[in-house]
Coordinates of C-alpha atoms (C1' of nucleotides) in Angstrom, one line a residue:
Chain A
X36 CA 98.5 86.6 110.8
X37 CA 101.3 87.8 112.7
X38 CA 102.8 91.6 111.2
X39 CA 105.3 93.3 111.4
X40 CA 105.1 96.4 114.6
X41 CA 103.7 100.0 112.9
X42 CA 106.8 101.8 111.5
X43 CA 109.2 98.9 111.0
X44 CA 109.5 97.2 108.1
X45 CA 111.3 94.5 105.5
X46 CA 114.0 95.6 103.1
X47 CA 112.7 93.1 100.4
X48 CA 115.6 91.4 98.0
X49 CA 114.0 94.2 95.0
X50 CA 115.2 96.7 97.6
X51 CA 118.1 95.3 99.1
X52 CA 120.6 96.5 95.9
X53 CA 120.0 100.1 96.6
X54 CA 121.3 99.6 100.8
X55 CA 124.5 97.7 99.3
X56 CA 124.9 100.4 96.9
X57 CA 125.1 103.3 100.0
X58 CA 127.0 100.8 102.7
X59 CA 129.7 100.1 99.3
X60 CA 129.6 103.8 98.7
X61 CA 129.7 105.1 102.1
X62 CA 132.5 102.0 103.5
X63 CA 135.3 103.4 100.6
X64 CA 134.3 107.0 100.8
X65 CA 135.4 107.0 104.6
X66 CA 138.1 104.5 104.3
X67 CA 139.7 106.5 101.8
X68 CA 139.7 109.4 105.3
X69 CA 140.8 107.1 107.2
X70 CA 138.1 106.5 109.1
X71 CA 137.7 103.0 111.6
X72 CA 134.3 101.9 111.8
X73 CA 132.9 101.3 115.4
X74 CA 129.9 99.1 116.5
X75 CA 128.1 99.1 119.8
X76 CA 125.1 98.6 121.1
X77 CA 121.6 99.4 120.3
X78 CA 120.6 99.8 123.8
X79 CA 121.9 101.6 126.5
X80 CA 121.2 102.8 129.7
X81 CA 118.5 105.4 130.0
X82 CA 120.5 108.2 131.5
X83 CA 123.2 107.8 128.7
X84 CA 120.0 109.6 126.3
X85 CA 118.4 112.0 128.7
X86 CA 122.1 113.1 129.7
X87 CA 123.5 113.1 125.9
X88 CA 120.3 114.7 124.3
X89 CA 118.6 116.6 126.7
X90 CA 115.5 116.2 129.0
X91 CA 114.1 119.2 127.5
X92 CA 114.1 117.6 123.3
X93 CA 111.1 116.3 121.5
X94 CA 113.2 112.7 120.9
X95 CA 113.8 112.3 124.9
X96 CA 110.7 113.6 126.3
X97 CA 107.7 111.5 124.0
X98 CA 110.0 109.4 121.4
X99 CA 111.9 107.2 123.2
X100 CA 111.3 103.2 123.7
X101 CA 112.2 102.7 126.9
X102 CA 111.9 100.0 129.3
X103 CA 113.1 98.4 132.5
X104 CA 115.1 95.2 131.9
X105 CA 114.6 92.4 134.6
X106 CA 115.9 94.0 137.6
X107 CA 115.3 97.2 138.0
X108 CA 117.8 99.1 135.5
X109 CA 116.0 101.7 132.8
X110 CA 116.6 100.8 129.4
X111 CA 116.3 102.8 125.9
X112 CA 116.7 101.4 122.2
X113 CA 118.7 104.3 121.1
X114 CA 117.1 106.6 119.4
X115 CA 120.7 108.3 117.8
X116 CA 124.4 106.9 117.1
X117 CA 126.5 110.2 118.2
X118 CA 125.7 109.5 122.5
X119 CA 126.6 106.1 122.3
X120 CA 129.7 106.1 120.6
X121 CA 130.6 108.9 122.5
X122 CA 130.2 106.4 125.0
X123 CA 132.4 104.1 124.1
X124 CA 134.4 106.9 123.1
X125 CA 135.2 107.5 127.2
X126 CA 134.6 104.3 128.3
X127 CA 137.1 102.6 126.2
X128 CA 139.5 105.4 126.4
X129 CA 140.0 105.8 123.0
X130 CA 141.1 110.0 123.9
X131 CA 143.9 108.2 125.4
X132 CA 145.5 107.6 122.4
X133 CA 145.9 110.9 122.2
X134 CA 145.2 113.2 118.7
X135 CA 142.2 112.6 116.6
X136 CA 139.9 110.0 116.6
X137 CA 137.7 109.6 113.2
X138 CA 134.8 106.8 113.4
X139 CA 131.8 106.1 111.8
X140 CA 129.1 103.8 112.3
X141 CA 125.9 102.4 110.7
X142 CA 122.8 100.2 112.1
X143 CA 118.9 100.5 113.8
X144 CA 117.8 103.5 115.3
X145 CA 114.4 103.8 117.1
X146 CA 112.1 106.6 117.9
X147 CA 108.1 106.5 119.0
X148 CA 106.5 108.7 116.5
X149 CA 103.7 108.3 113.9
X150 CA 105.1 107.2 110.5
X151 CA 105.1 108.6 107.4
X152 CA 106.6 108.3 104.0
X153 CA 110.7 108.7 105.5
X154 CA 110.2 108.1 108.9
X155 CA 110.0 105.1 110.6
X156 CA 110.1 104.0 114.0
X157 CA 112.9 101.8 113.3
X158 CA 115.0 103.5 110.8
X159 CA 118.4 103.1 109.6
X160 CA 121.4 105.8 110.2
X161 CA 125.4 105.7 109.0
X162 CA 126.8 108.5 110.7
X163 CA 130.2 109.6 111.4
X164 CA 132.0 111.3 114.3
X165 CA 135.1 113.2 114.4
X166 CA 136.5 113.6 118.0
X167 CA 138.9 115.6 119.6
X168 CA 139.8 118.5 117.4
X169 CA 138.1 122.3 117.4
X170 CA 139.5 123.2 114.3
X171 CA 137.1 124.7 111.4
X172 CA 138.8 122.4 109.3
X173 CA 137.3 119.6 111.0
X174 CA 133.7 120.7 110.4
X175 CA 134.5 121.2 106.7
X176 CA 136.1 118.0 106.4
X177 CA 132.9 116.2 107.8
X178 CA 130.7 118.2 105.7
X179 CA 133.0 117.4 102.8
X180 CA 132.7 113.8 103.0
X181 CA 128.8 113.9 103.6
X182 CA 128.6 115.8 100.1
X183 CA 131.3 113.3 98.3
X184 CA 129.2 110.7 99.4
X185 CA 125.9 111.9 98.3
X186 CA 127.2 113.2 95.1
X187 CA 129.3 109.4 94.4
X188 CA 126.0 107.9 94.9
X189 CA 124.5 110.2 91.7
X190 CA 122.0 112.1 93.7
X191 CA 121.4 115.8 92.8
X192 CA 118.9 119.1 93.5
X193 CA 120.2 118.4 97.2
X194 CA 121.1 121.9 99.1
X195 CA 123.6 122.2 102.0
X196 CA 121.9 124.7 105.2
X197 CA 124.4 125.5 107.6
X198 CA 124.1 128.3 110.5
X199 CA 126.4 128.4 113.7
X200 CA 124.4 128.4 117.2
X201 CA 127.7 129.3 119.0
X202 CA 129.1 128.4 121.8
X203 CA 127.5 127.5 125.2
X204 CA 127.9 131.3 126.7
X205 CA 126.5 132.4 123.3
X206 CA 123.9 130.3 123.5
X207 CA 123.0 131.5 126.9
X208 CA 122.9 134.9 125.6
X209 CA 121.0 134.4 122.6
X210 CA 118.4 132.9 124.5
X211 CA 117.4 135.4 126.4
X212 CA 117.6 138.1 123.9
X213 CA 115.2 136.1 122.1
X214 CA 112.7 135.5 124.8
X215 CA 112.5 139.4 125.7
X216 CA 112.1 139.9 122.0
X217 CA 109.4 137.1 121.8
X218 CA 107.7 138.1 124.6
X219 CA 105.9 141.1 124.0
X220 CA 104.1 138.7 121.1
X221 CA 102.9 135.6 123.3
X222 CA 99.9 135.7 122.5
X223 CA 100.1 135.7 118.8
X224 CA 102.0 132.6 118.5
X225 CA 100.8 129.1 118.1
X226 CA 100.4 127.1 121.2
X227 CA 103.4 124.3 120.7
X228 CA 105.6 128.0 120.1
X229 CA 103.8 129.5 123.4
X230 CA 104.9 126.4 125.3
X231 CA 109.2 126.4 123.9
X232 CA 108.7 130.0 124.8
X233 CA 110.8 129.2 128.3
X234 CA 111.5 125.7 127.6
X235 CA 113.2 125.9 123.9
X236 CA 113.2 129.3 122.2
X237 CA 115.4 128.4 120.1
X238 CA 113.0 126.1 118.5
X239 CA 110.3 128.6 117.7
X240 CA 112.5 129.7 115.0
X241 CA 111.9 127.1 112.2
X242 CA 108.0 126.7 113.4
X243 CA 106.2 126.9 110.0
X244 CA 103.2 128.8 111.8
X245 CA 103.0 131.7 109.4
X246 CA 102.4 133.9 111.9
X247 CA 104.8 132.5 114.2
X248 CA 107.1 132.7 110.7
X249 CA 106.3 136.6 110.6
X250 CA 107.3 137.5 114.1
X251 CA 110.4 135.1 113.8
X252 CA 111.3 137.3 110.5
X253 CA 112.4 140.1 112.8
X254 CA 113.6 138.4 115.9
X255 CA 117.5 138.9 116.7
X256 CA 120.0 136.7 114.5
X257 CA 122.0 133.9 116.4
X258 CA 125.0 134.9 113.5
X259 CA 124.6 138.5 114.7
X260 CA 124.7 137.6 118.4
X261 CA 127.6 135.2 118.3
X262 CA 130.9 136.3 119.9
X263 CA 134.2 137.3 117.8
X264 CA 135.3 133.6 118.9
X265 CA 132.2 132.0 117.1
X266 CA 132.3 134.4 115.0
X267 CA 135.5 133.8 114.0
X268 CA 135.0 130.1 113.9
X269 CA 131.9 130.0 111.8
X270 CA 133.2 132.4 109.1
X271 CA 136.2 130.2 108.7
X272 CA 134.1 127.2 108.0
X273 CA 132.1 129.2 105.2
X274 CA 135.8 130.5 104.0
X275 CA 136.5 126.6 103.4
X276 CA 133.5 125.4 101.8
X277 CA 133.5 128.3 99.4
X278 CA 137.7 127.1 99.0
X279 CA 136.0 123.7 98.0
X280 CA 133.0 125.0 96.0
X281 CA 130.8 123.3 98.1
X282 CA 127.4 125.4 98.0
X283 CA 125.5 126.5 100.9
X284 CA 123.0 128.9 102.4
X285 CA 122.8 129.8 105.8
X286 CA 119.8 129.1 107.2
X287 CA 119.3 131.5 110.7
X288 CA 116.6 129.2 111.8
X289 CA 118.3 125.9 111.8
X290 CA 118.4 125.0 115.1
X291 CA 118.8 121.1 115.7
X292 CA 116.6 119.4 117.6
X293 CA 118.9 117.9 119.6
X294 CA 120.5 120.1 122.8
X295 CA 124.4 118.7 122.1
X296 CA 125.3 120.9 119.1
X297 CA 127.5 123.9 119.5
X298 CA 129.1 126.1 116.7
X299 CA 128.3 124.6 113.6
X300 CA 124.9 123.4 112.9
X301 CA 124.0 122.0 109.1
X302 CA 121.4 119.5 107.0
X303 CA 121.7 118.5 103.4
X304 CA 117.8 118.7 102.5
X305 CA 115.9 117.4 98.9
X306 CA 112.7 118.5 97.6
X307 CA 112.2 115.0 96.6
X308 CA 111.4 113.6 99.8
X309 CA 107.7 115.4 101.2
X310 CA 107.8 116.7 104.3
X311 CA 110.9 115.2 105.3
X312 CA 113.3 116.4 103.6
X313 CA 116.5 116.6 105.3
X314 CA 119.0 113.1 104.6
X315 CA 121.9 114.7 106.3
X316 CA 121.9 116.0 109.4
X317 CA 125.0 117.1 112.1
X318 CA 126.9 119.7 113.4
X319 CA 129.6 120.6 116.5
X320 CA 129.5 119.0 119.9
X321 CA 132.3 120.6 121.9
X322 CA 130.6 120.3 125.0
X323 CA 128.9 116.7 124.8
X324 CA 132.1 114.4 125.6
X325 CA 132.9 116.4 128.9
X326 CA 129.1 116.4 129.9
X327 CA 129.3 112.5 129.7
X328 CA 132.0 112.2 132.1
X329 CA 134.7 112.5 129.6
X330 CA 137.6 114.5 129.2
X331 CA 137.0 118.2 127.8
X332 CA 136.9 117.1 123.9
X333 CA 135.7 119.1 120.9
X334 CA 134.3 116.9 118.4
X335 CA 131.5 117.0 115.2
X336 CA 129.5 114.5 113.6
X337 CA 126.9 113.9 111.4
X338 CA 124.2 111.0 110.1
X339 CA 122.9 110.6 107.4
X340 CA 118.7 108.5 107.3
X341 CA 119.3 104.9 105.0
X342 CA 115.7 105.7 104.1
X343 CA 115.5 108.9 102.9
X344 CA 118.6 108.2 101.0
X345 CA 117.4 105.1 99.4
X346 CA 114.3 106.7 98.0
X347 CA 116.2 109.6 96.5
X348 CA 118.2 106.3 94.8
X349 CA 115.5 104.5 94.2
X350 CA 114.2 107.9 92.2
X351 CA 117.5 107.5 89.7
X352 CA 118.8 103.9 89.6
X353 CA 116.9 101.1 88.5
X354 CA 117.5 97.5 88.4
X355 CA 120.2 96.7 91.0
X356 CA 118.8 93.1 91.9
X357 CA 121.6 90.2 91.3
X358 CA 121.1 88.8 88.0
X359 CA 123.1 85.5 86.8
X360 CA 125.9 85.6 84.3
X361 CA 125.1 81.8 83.1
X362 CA 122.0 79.6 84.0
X363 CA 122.3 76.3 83.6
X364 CA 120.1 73.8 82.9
X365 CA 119.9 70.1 82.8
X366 CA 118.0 67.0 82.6
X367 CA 118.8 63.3 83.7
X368 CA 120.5 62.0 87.0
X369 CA 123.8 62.6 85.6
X370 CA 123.6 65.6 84.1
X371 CA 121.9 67.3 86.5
X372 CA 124.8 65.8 89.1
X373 CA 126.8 67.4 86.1
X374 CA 125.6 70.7 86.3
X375 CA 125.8 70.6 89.7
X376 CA 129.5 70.2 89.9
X377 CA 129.9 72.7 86.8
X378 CA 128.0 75.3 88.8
X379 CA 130.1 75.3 91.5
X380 CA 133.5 75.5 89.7
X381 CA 132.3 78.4 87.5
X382 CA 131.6 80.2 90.5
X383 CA 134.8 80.0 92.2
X384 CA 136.2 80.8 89.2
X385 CA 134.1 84.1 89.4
X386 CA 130.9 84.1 87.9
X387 CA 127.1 84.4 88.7
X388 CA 125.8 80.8 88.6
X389 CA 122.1 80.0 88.7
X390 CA 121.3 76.3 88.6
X391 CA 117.9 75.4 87.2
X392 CA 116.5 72.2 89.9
X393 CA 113.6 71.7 87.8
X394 CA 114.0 68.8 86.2
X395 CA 111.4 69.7 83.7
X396 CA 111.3 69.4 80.2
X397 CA 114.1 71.9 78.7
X398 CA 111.9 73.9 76.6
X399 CA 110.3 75.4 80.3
X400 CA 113.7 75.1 81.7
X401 CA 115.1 77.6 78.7
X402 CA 111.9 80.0 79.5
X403 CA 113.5 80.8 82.7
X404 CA 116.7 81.1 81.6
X405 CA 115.5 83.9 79.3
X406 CA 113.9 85.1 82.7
X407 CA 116.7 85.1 84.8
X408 CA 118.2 87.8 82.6
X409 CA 121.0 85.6 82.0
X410 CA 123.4 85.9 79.0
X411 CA 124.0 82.1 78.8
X412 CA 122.9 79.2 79.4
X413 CA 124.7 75.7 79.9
X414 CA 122.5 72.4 78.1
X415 CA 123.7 69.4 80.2
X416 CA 121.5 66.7 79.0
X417 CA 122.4 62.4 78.5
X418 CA 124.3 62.8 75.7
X419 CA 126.8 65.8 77.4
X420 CA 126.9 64.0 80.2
X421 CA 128.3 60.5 78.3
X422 CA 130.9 62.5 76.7
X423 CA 131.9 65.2 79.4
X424 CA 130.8 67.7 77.3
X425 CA 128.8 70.7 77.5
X426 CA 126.5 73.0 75.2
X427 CA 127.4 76.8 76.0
X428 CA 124.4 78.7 74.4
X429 CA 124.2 82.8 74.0
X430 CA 120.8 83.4 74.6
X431 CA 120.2 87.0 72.8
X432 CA 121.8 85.7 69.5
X433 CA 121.0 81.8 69.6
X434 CA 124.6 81.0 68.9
X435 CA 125.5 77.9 70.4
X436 CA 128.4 75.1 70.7
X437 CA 129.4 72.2 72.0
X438 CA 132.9 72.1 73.9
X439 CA 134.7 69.6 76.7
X440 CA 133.9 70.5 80.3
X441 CA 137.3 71.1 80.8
X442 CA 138.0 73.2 78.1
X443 CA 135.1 75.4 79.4
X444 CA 136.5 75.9 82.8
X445 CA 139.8 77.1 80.8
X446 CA 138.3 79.6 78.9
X447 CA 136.4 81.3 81.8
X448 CA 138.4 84.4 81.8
X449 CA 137.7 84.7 77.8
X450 CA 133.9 84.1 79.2
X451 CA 134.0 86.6 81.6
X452 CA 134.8 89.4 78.9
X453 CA 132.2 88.3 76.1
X454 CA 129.3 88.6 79.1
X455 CA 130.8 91.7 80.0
X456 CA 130.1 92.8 76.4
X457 CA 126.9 91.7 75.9
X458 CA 125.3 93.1 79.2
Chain B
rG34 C1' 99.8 113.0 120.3
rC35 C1' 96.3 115.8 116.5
rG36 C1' 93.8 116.4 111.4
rG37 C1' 92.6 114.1 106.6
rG38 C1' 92.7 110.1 102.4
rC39 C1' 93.0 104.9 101.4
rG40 C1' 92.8 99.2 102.2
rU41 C1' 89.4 93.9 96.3
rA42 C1' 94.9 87.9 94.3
rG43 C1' 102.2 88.3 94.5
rC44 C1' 101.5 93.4 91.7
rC45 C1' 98.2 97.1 89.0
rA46 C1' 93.1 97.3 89.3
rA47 C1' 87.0 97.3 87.7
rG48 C1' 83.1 97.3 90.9
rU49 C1' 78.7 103.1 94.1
rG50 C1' 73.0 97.6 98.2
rG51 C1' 70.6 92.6 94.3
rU52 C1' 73.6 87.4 94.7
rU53 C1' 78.8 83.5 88.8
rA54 C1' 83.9 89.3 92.4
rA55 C1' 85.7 92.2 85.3
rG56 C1' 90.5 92.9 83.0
rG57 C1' 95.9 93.2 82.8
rC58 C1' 100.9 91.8 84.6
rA59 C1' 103.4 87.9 87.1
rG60 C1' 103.0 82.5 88.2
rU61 C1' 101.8 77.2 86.9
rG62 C1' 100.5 73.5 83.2
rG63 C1' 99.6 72.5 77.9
rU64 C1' 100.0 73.1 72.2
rU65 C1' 106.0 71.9 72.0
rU66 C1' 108.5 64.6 76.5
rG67 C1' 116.7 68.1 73.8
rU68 C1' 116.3 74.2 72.5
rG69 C1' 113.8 79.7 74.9
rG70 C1' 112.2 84.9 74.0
rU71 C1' 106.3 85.3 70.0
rA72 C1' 101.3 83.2 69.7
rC73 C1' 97.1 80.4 71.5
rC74 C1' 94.5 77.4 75.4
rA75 C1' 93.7 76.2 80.5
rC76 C1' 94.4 77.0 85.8
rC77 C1' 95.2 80.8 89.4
rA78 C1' 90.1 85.4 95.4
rU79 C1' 84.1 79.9 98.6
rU80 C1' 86.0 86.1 98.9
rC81 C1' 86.9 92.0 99.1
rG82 C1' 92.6 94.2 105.9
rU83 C1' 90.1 92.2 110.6
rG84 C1' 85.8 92.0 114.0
rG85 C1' 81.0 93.4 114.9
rG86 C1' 76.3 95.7 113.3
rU87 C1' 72.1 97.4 109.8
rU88 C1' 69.3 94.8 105.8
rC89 C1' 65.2 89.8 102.8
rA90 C1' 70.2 90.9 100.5
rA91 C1' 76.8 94.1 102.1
rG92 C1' 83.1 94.4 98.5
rU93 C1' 79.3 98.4 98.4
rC94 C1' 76.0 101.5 104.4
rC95 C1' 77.4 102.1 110.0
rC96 C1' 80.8 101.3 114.2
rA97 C1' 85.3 99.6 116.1
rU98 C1' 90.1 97.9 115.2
rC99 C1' 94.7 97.1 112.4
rG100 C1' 97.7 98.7 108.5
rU101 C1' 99.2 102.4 105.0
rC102 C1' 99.6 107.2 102.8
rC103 C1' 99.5 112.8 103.2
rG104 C1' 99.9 116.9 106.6
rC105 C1' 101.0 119.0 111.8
rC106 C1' 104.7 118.0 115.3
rC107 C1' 109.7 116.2 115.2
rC108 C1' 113.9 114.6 112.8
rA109 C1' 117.6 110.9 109.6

RNA sequence: GCGGGCGUAGCCAAGUGGUUAAGGCAGUGGUUUGUGGUACCACCAUUCGUGGGUUCAAGUCCCAUCGUCCGCCCCA
C-alpha cells in the first residue's frame, strides 16, 4: 500500500470542524482590521529563502525541500509565508500605493525535520503581515489581533513572551559583547552552543543545556544593550499592551530563529502542547523588504501553526462534525423520487438534509436516523406519495404528523426554530 | 541528524515460543417485509506494520525496514 510521506498527513472529516472553526474565526477577526487576504505561491525560487531567512538559520541550512525544476533553476517549497509575500509585496508594487498595507495569508508550509506530536513536515500557518509603518502601535496592533483571535477561539493558560533584539547596529553590538562574554567559557558549553558561538550567539541564549542555562543567566541583556531609539521603541510597545491589559513577560532569551526580525520579537506559548509549545510566533522586520530589493519599508508580522492550534481546540471543543437537521427516509420508486425532490427544496430553503438511499426496510432506515443525530425525520412511503403528503416525525419525543408537501415547505421557517430548540 | 518507547480488525485492546488470534465499541443481517433509540442472535483478522532469519513450532525471539509517539535540535 501506497502512504502518505513521513510528517504529512490527512485532516480527516472528525477533524475538519476544528480547521473551519480557526479559518471562520481568524477570516472575521482580520476583516473586522481591515485586513485583504493575499495568496501566492508555495514555491519559490531558492534565493528568495536563503536571502529572506538567512544562510546562517537552522530552517535554511538542513530544513529546506529543495530541488532543481527541469532546467536548471533551484527551487524550495517554502518553508515560511512572511518572504514570500514580501515578495509579492515588491514585485507587485503594492508600497506604491503608498501608506499601509495590512495582509494576511493562510496555506502549506514545509520544513525537513523529524516529526513529532506538533510538528510536521507539511504543516499549516495563517499568518499576517503589516507593511510599511515603524510605529509601536503597529506591533501592538498585530499582537492585539493574535490574542483576540486566540482568546475568540476559547483557548486559555496561553502566555504572551515578548523581548526586543533592537535594531540592526544594536544587534551588531550585542553580538559581540556576548561573544567576549561567552568566550572565556567555551569549553563548558554544549557542543551545538560551542559551534553558534561565531556563527549565531544569539541563539545560545534559549539553549536548555543547564549549564549552558547557568552561564547564559549572567551574560549581558539585549534590553540593557539596546539604544535610547530601541529603547524607546520597545518600552512604548509594553506601554500599549499594559493600556490594553494584554499580559506579558519579557523573555531576554527569545531570540527567533529566523535572521529577519528587528525590534520586537514575541510567541504566544501553551503548556498544553509538549515540547512544542509556542502557536504564535512573530515580531519586527524593518530591514527585510529593503534586503529583498524593495524599497526601505518597516513592517511586522506574525503566524500562527493550524496544528498546534487545533490540538489546544481539540483539548476544549467537542463534536463539531456536520450533523443533519432532518433525515429522510423513504421506501418505493415514488417515494423515494419523492424524497428526493423534498430534500433538495428543504435545503435551499436552509436546512441540513440527509437522504437515506437505502431502500431498506424502514425500521433499519429509522436506526440511522437516530444515528445521524438528526432531530427529524421525513416517512415518505406509497401511501404519502399517492396523496403528496408527508409524515414529519420528532425523533426524541416520538411525536409525529402527517401534513401536505406543500404545506411543509411553508412552514420551514417555523421548522427551523423548533430544531433550533430541541438541539 | 541523535537518543528512547510503541506497531494485533475502522477504533480500544487480551495475548510473554505450542498451533481454533479473547473481549468491547462501531458496522452488516435477523427476531421486527410502514415506525427507531432497548434487548437478544448471527456475521465481521487464513492473520498480528512490512521483509528476511532462528526454531519441530513465531503475534511472541533476532535482524532490517517503514510508520508513529516522547525527548534533543529547531520552530508554527
Amino acid at each position: 500500500m501506497i502512504q502518505a510521506l513521513r510528517g504529512t498527513r490527512d485532516i480527516l472529516p472528525e477533524e475538519v470542524g476544528y480547521w473551519q472553526l480557526i479559518e471562520a474565526t481568524v477570516r472575521e477577526i482580520l476583516s473586522r482590521a481591515v485586513y485583504q487576504e493575499i495568496r501566492v505561491p508555495i514555491f519559490e525560487q531558492t534565493a528568495l529563502f536563503e536571502r529572506g531567512i538567512g544562510e546562517a538559520t537552522d530552517v535554511v541550512g538542513k530544513e529546506m525541500y529543495t530541488f532543481s525544476s527541469r532546467g536548471d533553476k533551484s527551487i524550495t517549497l517554502r518553508p515560511e509565508g512572511t518572504a514570500g509575500v514580501v515578495r509579492a509585496y515588491i514585485q507587485n508594487k503594492l508600497h506604491a500605493q503608498g501608506g499601509v498595507q495590512r495582509l494576511w495569508y493562510s496555506g502549506p508550509m514545509f520544513r525537513y525535520e523529524r516529526p513529532q506530536a506538533g510538528r510536521q513536515r507539511q504543516f499549516h500557518q495563517v499568518g499576517l503581515e503589516l507593511l510599511g509603518c515603524d510605529a509601536p502601535r503597529a506591533d501592538v496592533e498585530v499582537i492585539a489581533l493574535a490574542t483576540d483571535i486566540l482568546r475568540t477561539l476559547g483557548l486559555k493558560n496561553l502566555e504572551l513572551e515578548i523581548n526586543s533584539v533592537g535594531n540592526s547596529q544594536d544587534r551588531a553590538q550585542y553580538r559581540e559583547a556576548l561573544i567576549s562574554y561567552l568566550e572565556p567559557y567555551q569549553g563548558d558549553l554544549d557542543p551545538d552552543s560551542q559551534d553558534r558561538l561565531t556563527r549565531n550567539p544569539l541563539r545560545i541564549l534559549d539553549s536548555k543545556d543547564p549549564k549552558t542555562q547557568e552561564i547564559a543567566q549572567n551574560a549581558p541583556k539585549i534590553s540593557e544593550n539596546l539604544s535610547t531609539e530601541s529603547k524607546k521603541h520597545f518600552d512604548l510597545v509594553l506601554q500599549l499592551l499594559t493600556d490594553l491589559k494584554i499580559k506579558y513577560q519579557i523573555n531576554h532569551c527569545l531570540v527567533r530563529g529566523l535572521d529577519y526580525y528587528t525590534h520586537t520579537a514575541f510567541e504566544i506559548k501553551s503548556d498544553d502542547l509538549g515540547a512544542q509549545a509556542t502557536v504564535c510566533g512573530g515580531g519586527r522586520y524593518d530591514g527585510l523588504v529593503k534586503e529583498l530589493g524593495g524599497p526601505e519599508t518597516q513592517a511586522v508580522g506574525w503566524a500562527i501553526g493550524m496544528e498546534r492550534l487545533v490540538l489546544l481546540l481539540q483539548q476544549l471543543e467537542s463534536n463539531l462534525v456536520n450533523i443533519p437537521d432532518m433525515y429522510i427516509i423513504s421506501r418505493g420508486e415514488a417515494a423515494e423520487a419523492q424524497g428526493l425532490i423534498l430534500a433538495q427544496k428543504l435545503r435551499n430553503l436552509g436546512l441540513r438534509v440527509e437522504l437515506d438511499l437505502s431502500s431498506s426496510a424502514f425500521g433499519k432506515q429509522f436506526k440511522r436516523a437516530d444515528r445521524s443525530g438528526a432531530v427529524a425525520c421525513l416517512i415518505l412511503g406509497d401511501a404519502e406519495a399517492q396523496s403528496n403528503t408527508v409524515n414529519l416525525k420528532w425523533l426524541a419525543s416520538g411525536e409525529q404528523q402527517a401534513i401536505t408537501q406543500s404545506n411543509l415547505l411553508d412552514m420551514v421557517e417555523e421548522l427551523k426554530l423548533k430544531i433550533a430548540s430541541l438541539k
